[in-house]
PDB file of C-alpha atoms in Angstrom:
ATOM      1  CA  MET A 583     -37.082 115.146 -76.386  1.00 69.00           C
ATOM      2  CA  ASN A 584     -38.339 111.581 -76.040  1.00 91.00           C
ATOM      3  CA  ILE A 585     -41.967 111.967 -77.091  1.00 95.00           C
ATOM      4  CA  PHE A 586     -42.684 108.362 -78.139  1.00 98.00           C
ATOM      5  CA  ASN A 587     -41.202 104.886 -78.251  1.00 97.00           C
ATOM      6  CA  LEU A 588     -41.277 102.912 -81.492  1.00 98.00           C
ATOM      7  CA  HIS A 589     -40.674  99.177 -81.385  1.00 98.00           C
ATOM      8  CA  LYS A 590     -39.968  97.861 -84.883  1.00 98.00           C
ATOM      9  CA  GLY A 591     -41.317  94.371 -85.440  1.00 98.00           C
ATOM     10  CA  THR A 592     -41.243  91.856 -88.245  1.00 97.00           C
ATOM     11  CA  ALA A 593     -44.945  91.125 -88.855  1.00 97.00           C
ATOM     12  CA  PRO A 594     -47.166  93.186 -91.221  1.00 98.00           C
ATOM     13  CA  LEU A 595     -48.838  94.782 -88.205  1.00 98.00           C
ATOM     14  CA  LEU A 596     -48.375  98.155 -86.477  1.00 98.00           C
ATOM     15  CA  VAL A 597     -50.187  98.801 -83.204  1.00 98.00           C
ATOM     16  CA  SER A 598     -50.651 102.487 -82.379  1.00 98.00           C
ATOM     17  CA  VAL A 599     -51.865 103.486 -78.898  1.00 98.00           C
ATOM     18  CA  PRO A 600     -52.002 107.293 -79.172  1.00 98.00           C
ATOM     19  CA  HIS A 601     -53.737 107.917 -75.836  1.00 97.00           C
ATOM     20  CA  ASP A 602     -51.549 105.716 -73.629  1.00 98.00           C
ATOM     21  CA  GLY A 603     -49.237 108.547 -72.525  1.00 98.00           C
ATOM     22  CA  THR A 604     -49.521 110.115 -69.075  1.00 98.00           C
ATOM     23  CA  ALA A 605     -46.635 112.618 -68.862  1.00 98.00           C
ATOM     24  CA  LEU A 606     -47.258 116.351 -68.521  1.00 98.00           C
ATOM     25  CA  PRO A 607     -44.593 119.030 -68.990  1.00 97.00           C
ATOM     26  CA  GLU A 608     -44.341 121.009 -65.756  1.00 97.00           C
ATOM     27  CA  ALA A 609     -45.356 124.252 -67.457  1.00 96.00           C
ATOM     28  CA  ILE A 610     -48.610 122.658 -68.614  1.00 97.00           C
ATOM     29  CA  ALA A 611     -49.330 120.683 -65.445  1.00 98.00           C
ATOM     30  CA  ALA A 612     -49.176 123.859 -63.359  1.00 98.00           C
ATOM     31  CA  ARG A 613     -52.128 125.272 -65.330  1.00 98.00           C
ATOM     32  CA  LEU A 614     -54.432 122.259 -65.029  1.00 98.00           C
ATOM     33  CA  THR A 615     -57.282 121.792 -62.581  1.00 98.00           C
ATOM     34  CA  ASP A 616     -56.722 119.370 -59.734  1.00 97.00           C
ATOM     35  CA  SER A 617     -58.893 116.705 -61.361  1.00 97.00           C
ATOM     36  CA  ALA A 618     -57.195 117.073 -64.744  1.00 98.00           C
ATOM     37  CA  ARG A 619     -53.733 116.554 -63.265  1.00 97.00           C
ATOM     38  CA  ARG A 620     -54.752 112.922 -62.683  1.00 97.00           C
ATOM     39  CA  VAL A 621     -55.045 112.670 -66.504  1.00 98.00           C
ATOM     40  CA  PRO A 622     -58.284 110.654 -66.067  1.00 97.00           C
ATOM     41  CA  ASP A 623     -59.000 110.436 -69.801  1.00 97.00           C
ATOM     42  CA  THR A 624     -55.916 108.331 -70.467  1.00 98.00           C
ATOM     43  CA  ASP A 625     -56.391 105.051 -72.328  1.00 98.00           C
ATOM     44  CA  TRP A 626     -55.006 103.345 -69.240  1.00 98.00           C
ATOM     45  CA  HIS A 627     -52.618 100.390 -69.620  1.00 98.00           C
ATOM     46  CA  VAL A 628     -53.420  99.887 -73.306  1.00 98.00           C
ATOM     47  CA  ALA A 629     -49.788  99.363 -74.290  1.00 98.00           C
ATOM     48  CA  ARG A 630     -49.562  96.765 -71.513  1.00 97.00           C
ATOM     49  CA  LEU A 631     -52.645  94.984 -72.841  1.00 97.00           C
ATOM     50  CA  TYR A 632     -51.130  94.886 -76.316  1.00 98.00           C
ATOM     51  CA  ALA A 633     -47.969  93.133 -75.174  1.00 96.00           C
ATOM     52  CA  VAL A 634     -49.612  90.193 -76.967  1.00 96.00           C
ATOM     53  CA  ALA A 635     -49.074  92.053 -80.245  1.00 97.00           C
ATOM     54  CA  ARG A 636     -45.338  92.234 -79.739  1.00 94.00           C
ATOM     55  CA  GLU A 637     -45.354  88.498 -79.045  1.00 93.00           C
ATOM     56  CA  LEU A 638     -46.808  88.109 -82.558  1.00 96.00           C
ATOM     57  CA  GLY A 639     -44.019  90.198 -84.082  1.00 97.00           C
ATOM     58  CA  ALA A 640     -45.939  93.460 -84.378  1.00 98.00           C
ATOM     59  CA  SER A 641     -44.454  96.927 -84.377  1.00 98.00           C
ATOM     60  CA  MET A 642     -45.805  99.276 -81.715  1.00 98.00           C
ATOM     61  CA  ILE A 643     -45.708 103.043 -81.291  1.00 98.00           C
ATOM     62  CA  VAL A 644     -46.428 104.421 -77.816  1.00 98.00           C
ATOM     63  CA  PRO A 645     -46.453 108.143 -76.899  1.00 98.00           C
ATOM     64  CA  ARG A 646     -45.011 109.469 -73.671  1.00 98.00           C
ATOM     65  CA  TYR A 647     -47.258 112.498 -73.190  1.00 98.00           C
ATOM     66  CA  SER A 648     -50.912 112.767 -72.199  1.00 98.00           C
ATOM     67  CA  ARG A 649     -53.685 113.596 -74.642  1.00 97.00           C
ATOM     68  CA  TYR A 650     -54.097 116.766 -72.540  1.00 97.00           C
ATOM     69  CA  VAL A 651     -50.834 117.982 -74.092  1.00 98.00           C
ATOM     70  CA  ILE A 652     -52.090 117.105 -77.570  1.00 97.00           C
ATOM     71  CA  ASP A 653     -54.494 114.515 -78.919  1.00 97.00           C
ATOM     72  CA  LEU A 654     -52.595 112.520 -81.508  1.00 97.00           C
ATOM     73  CA  ASN A 655     -55.833 111.007 -82.833  1.00 96.00           C
ATOM     74  CA  ARG A 656     -57.249 114.365 -83.957  1.00 95.00           C
ATOM     75  CA  PRO A 657     -56.415 116.189 -87.194  1.00 93.00           C
ATOM     76  CA  GLU A 658     -53.926 119.003 -86.802  1.00 92.00           C
ATOM     77  CA  ASP A 659     -56.536 121.500 -88.068  1.00 85.00           C
ATOM     78  CA  ASP A 660     -58.834 120.318 -85.226  1.00 66.00           C
ATOM     79  CA  VAL A 661     -61.879 119.715 -87.438  1.00 68.00           C
ATOM     80  CA  SER A 662     -64.379 117.751 -85.339  1.00 58.00           C
ATOM     81  CA  LEU A 663     -64.524 114.003 -85.898  1.00 64.00           C
ATOM     82  CA  TYR A 664     -68.043 113.886 -84.443  1.00 63.00           C
ATOM     83  CA  PRO A 665     -70.001 116.894 -85.774  1.00 54.00           C
ATOM     84  CA  GLY A 666     -72.977 117.793 -83.635  1.00 54.00           C
ATOM     85  CA  GLN A 667     -71.847 115.673 -80.687  1.00 61.00           C
ATOM     86  CA  ASN A 668     -69.957 116.514 -77.521  1.00 52.00           C
ATOM     87  CA  THR A 669     -66.316 115.653 -77.998  1.00 64.00           C
ATOM     88  CA  THR A 670     -62.827 116.853 -77.110  1.00 69.00           C
ATOM     89  CA  GLY A 671     -60.372 118.526 -79.430  1.00 84.00           C
ATOM     90  CA  LEU A 672     -56.747 118.644 -80.490  1.00 94.00           C
ATOM     91  CA  CYS A 673     -55.650 120.310 -77.250  1.00 96.00           C
ATOM     92  CA  PRO A 674     -58.580 119.432 -74.991  1.00 95.00           C
ATOM     93  CA  THR A 675     -60.036 122.086 -72.728  1.00 95.00           C
ATOM     94  CA  VAL A 676     -62.803 119.866 -71.315  1.00 95.00           C
ATOM     95  CA  GLN A 677     -62.559 116.419 -69.774  1.00 95.00           C
ATOM     96  CA  PHE A 678     -64.741 113.482 -70.736  1.00 94.00           C
ATOM     97  CA  THR A 679     -66.992 114.459 -67.814  1.00 92.00           C
ATOM     98  CA  GLY A 680     -67.460 117.973 -69.168  1.00 92.00           C
ATOM     99  CA  GLU A 681     -65.304 119.475 -66.401  1.00 95.00           C
ATOM    100  CA  PRO A 682     -62.556 121.941 -67.403  1.00 96.00           C
ATOM    101  CA  VAL A 683     -59.014 120.801 -68.062  1.00 97.00           C
ATOM    102  CA  TYR A 684     -57.456 124.202 -67.344  1.00 98.00           C
ATOM    103  CA  ARG A 685     -57.804 126.720 -64.571  1.00 98.00           C
ATOM    104  CA  ASP A 686     -59.614 129.929 -65.528  1.00 97.00           C
ATOM    105  CA  GLY A 687     -57.686 131.896 -68.107  1.00 96.00           C
ATOM    106  CA  GLU A 688     -54.990 129.206 -68.532  1.00 97.00           C
ATOM    107  CA  ALA A 689     -56.169 127.439 -71.718  1.00 96.00           C
ATOM    108  CA  PRO A 690     -53.613 127.323 -74.562  1.00 96.00           C
ATOM    109  CA  THR A 691     -53.563 130.064 -77.173  1.00 95.00           C
ATOM    110  CA  GLN A 692     -53.580 129.321 -80.900  1.00 94.00           C
ATOM    111  CA  ASP A 693     -49.843 130.012 -81.010  1.00 97.00           C
ATOM    112  CA  GLU A 694     -49.239 127.518 -78.209  1.00 97.00           C
ATOM    113  CA  ILE A 695     -51.386 124.904 -79.937  1.00 96.00           C
ATOM    114  CA  ALA A 696     -49.381 125.393 -83.143  1.00 96.00           C
ATOM    115  CA  GLN A 697     -46.165 124.869 -81.173  1.00 97.00           C
ATOM    116  CA  ARG A 698     -47.526 121.673 -79.629  1.00 97.00           C
ATOM    117  CA  VAL A 699     -48.440 120.402 -83.104  1.00 97.00           C
ATOM    118  CA  HIS A 700     -44.861 121.038 -84.209  1.00 97.00           C
ATOM    119  CA  THR A 701     -43.260 119.515 -81.107  1.00 97.00           C
ATOM    120  CA  PHE A 702     -45.482 116.508 -80.382  1.00 98.00           C
ATOM    121  CA  TRP A 703     -48.014 115.767 -83.146  1.00 97.00           C
ATOM    122  CA  ARG A 704     -45.931 115.894 -86.300  1.00 97.00           C
ATOM    123  CA  PRO A 705     -43.017 113.742 -85.048  1.00 97.00           C
ATOM    124  CA  TYR A 706     -45.432 111.021 -83.886  1.00 98.00           C
ATOM    125  CA  HIS A 707     -47.223 110.977 -87.217  1.00 98.00           C
ATOM    126  CA  ALA A 708     -43.988 111.057 -89.187  1.00 98.00           C
ATOM    127  CA  ALA A 709     -42.801 107.987 -87.274  1.00 98.00           C
ATOM    128  CA  LEU A 710     -46.135 106.227 -87.687  1.00 98.00           C
ATOM    129  CA  ARG A 711     -46.186 106.933 -91.417  1.00 98.00           C
ATOM    130  CA  GLY A 712     -42.592 105.820 -91.815  1.00 98.00           C
ATOM    131  CA  GLU A 713     -43.188 102.514 -90.046  1.00 98.00           C
ATOM    132  CA  LEU A 714     -46.288 101.840 -92.139  1.00 98.00           C
ATOM    133  CA  GLU A 715     -44.290 102.462 -95.293  1.00 98.00           C
ATOM    134  CA  ARG A 716     -41.457 100.198 -94.117  1.00 98.00           C
ATOM    135  CA  LEU A 717     -43.813  97.321 -93.338  1.00 98.00           C
ATOM    136  CA  ARG A 718     -45.835  97.733 -96.519  1.00 98.00           C
ATOM    137  CA  ALA A 719     -42.635  97.720 -98.596  1.00 98.00           C
ATOM    138  CA  GLU A 720     -41.503  94.531 -96.884  1.00 97.00           C
ATOM    139  CA  HIS A 721     -44.796  92.615 -96.882  1.00 97.00           C
ATOM    140  CA  GLY A 722     -46.915  94.161 -99.638  1.00 97.00           C
ATOM    141  CA  ARG A 723     -49.724  94.922 -97.173  1.00 97.00           C
ATOM    142  CA  VAL A 724     -49.819  96.140 -93.582  1.00 98.00           C
ATOM    143  CA  VAL A 725     -52.498  96.378 -90.884  1.00 98.00           C
ATOM    144  CA  LEU A 726     -52.589  99.486 -88.697  1.00 98.00           C
ATOM    145  CA  TRP A 727     -54.319  98.567 -85.440  1.00 98.00           C
ATOM    146  CA  GLU A 728     -55.503 101.492 -83.339  1.00 98.00           C
ATOM    147  CA  GLY A 729     -55.675 100.433 -79.677  1.00 98.00           C
ATOM    148  CA  HIS A 730     -57.940 102.528 -77.444  1.00 98.00           C
ATOM    149  CA  SER A 731     -59.901 102.267 -74.213  1.00 98.00           C
ATOM    150  CA  ILE A 732     -62.437 104.417 -72.399  1.00 97.00           C
ATOM    151  CA  LYS A 733     -64.636 104.390 -69.329  1.00 96.00           C
ATOM    152  CA  GLY A 734     -67.764 102.422 -70.166  1.00 95.00           C
ATOM    153  CA  GLU A 735     -70.252 105.110 -69.115  1.00 94.00           C
ATOM    154  CA  LEU A 736     -69.650 108.817 -69.837  1.00 92.00           C
ATOM    155  CA  PRO A 737     -72.937 110.736 -70.105  1.00 89.00           C
ATOM    156  CA  PHE A 738     -71.219 113.887 -71.420  1.00 87.00           C
ATOM    157  CA  LEU A 739     -70.043 111.983 -74.516  1.00 86.00           C
ATOM    158  CA  PHE A 740     -72.617 109.261 -75.160  1.00 86.00           C
ATOM    159  CA  ASP A 741     -75.887 107.836 -73.900  1.00 88.00           C
ATOM    160  CA  GLY A 742     -76.013 104.699 -71.803  1.00 91.00           C
ATOM    161  CA  ARG A 743     -73.423 101.970 -71.533  1.00 95.00           C
ATOM    162  CA  LEU A 744     -70.805 101.317 -74.197  1.00 95.00           C
ATOM    163  CA  PRO A 745     -70.366  97.715 -75.345  1.00 97.00           C
ATOM    164  CA  ASP A 746     -67.223  95.984 -74.108  1.00 98.00           C
ATOM    165  CA  LEU A 747     -65.512  95.857 -77.500  1.00 98.00           C
ATOM    166  CA  ASN A 748     -66.185  98.565 -80.084  1.00 97.00           C
ATOM    167  CA  LEU A 749     -64.653  97.787 -83.484  1.00 98.00           C
ATOM    168  CA  GLY A 750     -64.366 100.619 -85.994  1.00 97.00           C
ATOM    169  CA  THR A 751     -63.449 100.550 -89.676  1.00 98.00           C
ATOM    170  CA  ALA A 752     -64.849 103.939 -90.742  1.00 96.00           C
ATOM    171  CA  GLY A 753     -67.963 102.161 -91.955  1.00 96.00           C
ATOM    172  CA  GLY A 754     -65.862  99.684 -93.916  1.00 96.00           C
ATOM    173  CA  ASP A 755     -63.797 102.319 -95.722  1.00 97.00           C
ATOM    174  CA  SER A 756     -60.527 101.906 -93.804  1.00 98.00           C
ATOM    175  CA  CYS A 757     -59.901  98.182 -94.373  1.00 97.00           C
ATOM    176  CA  ALA A 758     -60.560  95.414 -96.864  1.00 97.00           C
ATOM    177  CA  PRO A 759     -63.987  93.735 -96.549  1.00 97.00           C
ATOM    178  CA  ALA A 760     -62.355  90.332 -96.002  1.00 97.00           C
ATOM    179  CA  LEU A 761     -60.413  91.664 -93.027  1.00 97.00           C
ATOM    180  CA  GLN A 762     -63.520  93.099 -91.428  1.00 97.00           C
ATOM    181  CA  ARG A 763     -65.333  89.785 -91.922  1.00 97.00           C
ATOM    182  CA  ARG A 764     -62.515  87.874 -90.202  1.00 97.00           C
ATOM    183  CA  LEU A 765     -62.571  90.228 -87.224  1.00 98.00           C
ATOM    184  CA  GLU A 766     -66.355  90.058 -86.963  1.00 98.00           C
ATOM    185  CA  ALA A 767     -66.113  86.249 -86.987  1.00 98.00           C
ATOM    186  CA  VAL A 768     -63.684  86.323 -84.045  1.00 98.00           C
ATOM    187  CA  LEU A 769     -66.012  88.594 -82.088  1.00 98.00           C
ATOM    188  CA  ALA A 770     -69.014  86.417 -82.880  1.00 98.00           C
ATOM    189  CA  ALA A 771     -67.179  83.263 -81.768  1.00 98.00           C
ATOM    190  CA  GLN A 772     -66.527  84.501 -78.219  1.00 97.00           C
ATOM    191  CA  ASP A 773     -69.156  84.970 -75.526  1.00 95.00           C
ATOM    192  CA  GLY A 774     -67.234  86.791 -72.798  1.00 96.00           C
ATOM    193  CA  TYR A 775     -67.833  90.309 -74.099  1.00 98.00           C
ATOM    194  CA  ASP A 776     -70.591  92.223 -75.837  1.00 97.00           C
ATOM    195  CA  THR A 777     -69.494  93.862 -79.079  1.00 97.00           C
ATOM    196  CA  ILE A 778     -70.463  96.296 -81.802  1.00 96.00           C
ATOM    197  CA  VAL A 779     -68.983  97.184 -85.195  1.00 97.00           C
ATOM    198  CA  ASN A 780     -69.001 100.804 -86.425  1.00 95.00           C
ATOM    199  CA  GLY A 781     -71.158 102.057 -83.600  1.00 91.00           C
ATOM    200  CA  ARG A 782     -70.302 105.177 -81.574  1.00 86.00           C
ATOM    201  CA  PHE A 783     -66.598 104.642 -82.324  1.00 89.00           C
ATOM    202  CA  ARG A 784     -66.119 104.187 -86.058  1.00 91.00           C
ATOM    203  CA  GLY A 785     -62.458 105.137 -86.003  1.00 92.00           C
ATOM    204  CA  GLY A 786     -60.664 108.371 -85.204  1.00 92.00           C
ATOM    205  CA  TYR A 787     -58.333 110.476 -87.292  1.00 95.00           C
ATOM    206  CA  ILE A 788     -55.558 107.887 -87.529  1.00 97.00           C
ATOM    207  CA  THR A 789     -57.881 105.118 -88.721  1.00 97.00           C
ATOM    208  CA  ARG A 790     -59.657 107.372 -91.208  1.00 96.00           C
ATOM    209  CA  HIS A 791     -56.536 109.133 -92.472  1.00 97.00           C
ATOM    210  CA  TYR A 792     -54.140 106.209 -92.890  1.00 98.00           C
ATOM    211  CA  GLY A 793     -56.562 103.476 -93.844  1.00 98.00           C
ATOM    212  CA  ASP A 794     -56.082 102.937 -97.578  1.00 97.00           C
ATOM    213  CA  PRO A 795     -56.975  99.333 -98.410  1.00 98.00           C
ATOM    214  CA  ASP A 796     -56.686  99.868-102.160  1.00 97.00           C
ATOM    215  CA  ASN A 797     -53.029 100.727-101.617  1.00 97.00           C
ATOM    216  CA  GLY A 798     -52.086  98.086 -99.084  1.00 97.00           C
ATOM    217  CA  ILE A 799     -52.851  99.751 -95.740  1.00 98.00           C
ATOM    218  CA  ASP A 800     -55.751  98.372 -93.698  1.00 98.00           C
ATOM    219  CA  ALA A 801     -56.660 100.368 -90.584  1.00 98.00           C
ATOM    220  CA  VAL A 802     -58.843  99.181 -87.720  1.00 98.00           C
ATOM    221  CA  GLN A 803     -59.723 100.765 -84.371  1.00 98.00           C
ATOM    222  CA  LEU A 804     -60.721  98.831 -81.271  1.00 98.00           C
ATOM    223  CA  GLU A 805     -62.179 100.872 -78.411  1.00 98.00           C
ATOM    224  CA  ILE A 806     -62.297  98.760 -75.248  1.00 98.00           C
ATOM    225  CA  SER A 807     -64.486  99.579 -72.263  1.00 98.00           C
ATOM    226  CA  GLN A 808     -62.115  99.833 -69.328  1.00 98.00           C
ATOM    227  CA  ARG A 809     -64.308  97.783 -66.996  1.00 98.00           C
ATOM    228  CA  THR A 810     -63.106  94.719 -68.924  1.00 98.00           C
ATOM    229  CA  TYR A 811     -59.526  94.894 -67.626  1.00 98.00           C
ATOM    230  CA  MET A 812     -59.134  97.495 -64.851  1.00 98.00           C
ATOM    231  CA  ASP A 813     -60.816  99.405 -62.052  1.00 97.00           C
ATOM    232  CA  GLU A 814     -62.344 102.483 -63.628  1.00 96.00           C
ATOM    233  CA  ASP A 815     -62.155 104.589 -60.458  1.00 93.00           C
ATOM    234  CA  SER A 816     -58.652 103.836 -59.179  1.00 96.00           C
ATOM    235  CA  PHE A 817     -57.188 103.171 -62.665  1.00 97.00           C
ATOM    236  CA  GLU A 818     -55.583  99.993 -61.317  1.00 98.00           C
ATOM    237  CA  TYR A 819     -54.858  97.164 -63.734  1.00 98.00           C
ATOM    238  CA  ASP A 820     -56.746  93.900 -63.032  1.00 98.00           C
ATOM    239  CA  GLU A 821     -54.431  91.078 -64.011  1.00 98.00           C
ATOM    240  CA  ALA A 822     -57.100  88.366 -64.102  1.00 98.00           C
ATOM    241  CA  LYS A 823     -59.529  90.401 -66.202  1.00 98.00           C
ATOM    242  CA  ALA A 824     -56.739  91.578 -68.496  1.00 98.00           C
ATOM    243  CA  THR A 825     -55.455  88.063 -69.112  1.00 98.00           C
ATOM    244  CA  ALA A 826     -58.916  86.928 -70.205  1.00 98.00           C
ATOM    245  CA  LEU A 827     -59.260  89.920 -72.517  1.00 98.00           C
ATOM    246  CA  GLN A 828     -55.805  89.374 -73.999  1.00 98.00           C
ATOM    247  CA  ALA A 829     -56.880  85.949 -75.222  1.00 98.00           C
ATOM    248  CA  VAL A 830     -59.504  87.639 -77.418  1.00 98.00           C
ATOM    249  CA  LEU A 831     -57.080  90.362 -78.510  1.00 98.00           C
ATOM    250  CA  ARG A 832     -54.598  87.716 -79.587  1.00 98.00           C
ATOM    251  CA  ARG A 833     -57.218  86.012 -81.762  1.00 98.00           C
ATOM    252  CA  LEU A 834     -58.221  89.328 -83.313  1.00 98.00           C
ATOM    253  CA  LEU A 835     -54.645  90.262 -84.125  1.00 98.00           C
ATOM    254  CA  LYS A 836     -53.898  86.860 -85.621  1.00 97.00           C
ATOM    255  CA  ALA A 837     -56.992  87.199 -87.804  1.00 97.00           C
ATOM    256  CA  ALA A 838     -55.922  90.682 -88.815  1.00 97.00           C
ATOM    257  CA  VAL A 839     -52.651  89.562 -90.369  1.00 93.00           C
ATOM    258  CA  ARG A 840     -53.913  86.480 -92.190  1.00 84.00           C
ATOM    259  CA  ASN A 841     -53.519  86.877 -95.941  1.00 64.00           C
ATOM    260  CA  GLU A 842     -56.542  84.902 -97.140  1.00 43.00           C
ATOM    261  CA  GLU A 843     -59.201  86.884 -98.969  1.00 41.00           C
TER     262      GLU A 843
END
């Protein structure tokens, strides 16, 4: 089963876009509500946005299947990443709007969730881990860049309007301080987008779990508000907006792989 595509690059940079997938196995799709079958909580077009990373020599891992099959950025034991806040889990049963994902009585059982972990989650993480280890062995250090996007206003999940660019480093724990300073400098030098560091999105499971700066792995998450590059209602890509955003992404990625401390 083709559950992800891994492009192996030459730079000390791996871009992971764990919510880019849209595919649904027929047996799962048949159990979803009409609204959920549109997979609205996809990080739409994020792999397309990060084509600039491949131009810089980065590796990239892109899943085929929707987060409604399994959320690759949640721990396999499904412990909440945001205690006390509304969120969605390993095999989501609610959408970002609070609406149900499944028809009544059709949510996955614990046995089914365990099978999805085995079939989808573990192979993705094994490939991600293997590519990190390959790049670290070759370069001495590697940056894991978590690419995400989300609708800019979702009252079920957070109050008000999200900033355009939400940088997360697990409060500084997932990457070297010098790397975070370089990224903050890039954000401060541009005036096209409003930004925040370690706000609502501090980094999900992948950032928190794999980030190990003391041992040569820096992990960073960037959550992008979708209004900056697409139409949030139709999900259509906006080429002009995306091109402008890609210029900033390119500067961030170049800063991420600089070796100066």
